Amino acid sequence: MGSSSPLVCLMAQDHPLAGEERITLEQVARHPMIGYGTYAIQQRMIDGMFTDRGLTPD
């Protein structure tokens, strides 16, 4: 049995996605993003989620 955890996305109040309760990786990929360092396990996991959907975040 797998487990899951929600991700939290922080953004400025005036960001185009700020009013959304939930957003998709496709929505996030359309905007510049600040993530963890390249070698952080969290960033490798996030990068993997984008790659699995054929997305390349900026």
GROMACS .gro file of C-alpha atoms in nm:
model
   58
    1MET     CA    1   0.000   0.000   0.000
    2GLY     CA    2   0.144   0.338  -0.104
    3SER     CA    3   0.124   0.657   0.090
    4SER     CA    4   0.080   1.015  -0.021
    5SER     CA    5   0.144   1.357   0.119
    6PRO     CA    6   0.013   1.690  -0.001
    7LEU     CA    7   0.254   1.948  -0.134
    8VAL     CA    8   0.222   2.312  -0.037
    9CYS     CA    9   0.284   2.585  -0.290
   10LEU     CA   10   0.366   2.931  -0.155
   11MET     CA   11   0.315   3.238  -0.372
   12ALA     CA   12   0.254   3.610  -0.354
   13GLN     CA   13  -0.103   3.725  -0.291
   14ASP     CA   14  -0.121   3.876  -0.639
   15HIS     CA   15   0.003   3.563  -0.821
   16PRO     CA   16  -0.241   3.438  -1.089
   17LEU     CA   17  -0.290   3.108  -0.900
   18ALA     CA   18  -0.321   3.264  -0.552
   19GLY     CA   19  -0.699   3.229  -0.519
   20GLU     CA   20  -0.707   2.858  -0.603
   21GLU     CA   21  -0.763   2.602  -0.328
   22ARG     CA   22  -0.585   2.334  -0.532
   23ILE     CA   23  -0.356   2.363  -0.831
   24THR     CA   24  -0.212   2.105  -1.069
   25LEU     CA   25   0.146   2.045  -1.175
   26GLU     CA   26   0.043   2.160  -1.522
   27GLN     CA   27  -0.063   2.497  -1.377
   28VAL     CA   28   0.259   2.529  -1.175
   29ALA     CA   29   0.475   2.444  -1.477
   30ARG     CA   30   0.346   2.755  -1.659
   31HIS     CA   31   0.508   2.987  -1.402
   32PRO     CA   32   0.865   3.043  -1.279
   33MET     CA   33   0.930   2.836  -0.969
   34ILE     CA   34   1.178   2.840  -0.681
   35GLY     CA   35   1.247   2.496  -0.545
   36TYR     CA   36   1.489   2.317  -0.319
   37GLY     CA   37   1.855   2.271  -0.412
   38THR     CA   38   1.938   2.027  -0.692
   39TYR     CA   39   2.060   1.758  -0.453
   40ALA     CA   40   1.775   1.784  -0.200
   41ILE     CA   41   1.564   1.467  -0.188
   42GLN     CA   42   1.249   1.682  -0.184
   43GLN     CA   43   1.350   1.849  -0.512
   44ARG     CA   44   1.434   1.517  -0.676
   45MET     CA   45   1.089   1.390  -0.582
   46ILE     CA   46   0.920   1.705  -0.715
   47ASP     CA   47   1.126   1.691  -1.037
   48GLY     CA   48   1.020   1.329  -1.077
   49MET     CA   49   0.653   1.423  -1.055
   50PHE     CA   50   0.699   1.682  -1.331
   51THR     CA   51   0.900   1.439  -1.545
   52ASP     CA   52   0.636   1.165  -1.506
   53ARG     CA   53   0.383   1.405  -1.660
   54GLY     CA   54   0.615   1.523  -1.936
   55LEU     CA   55   0.648   1.870  -1.781
   56THR     CA   56   0.955   2.089  -1.744
   57PRO     CA   57   0.922   2.349  -1.470
   58ASP     CA   58   1.096   2.686  -1.504
   0.00000   0.00000   0.00000
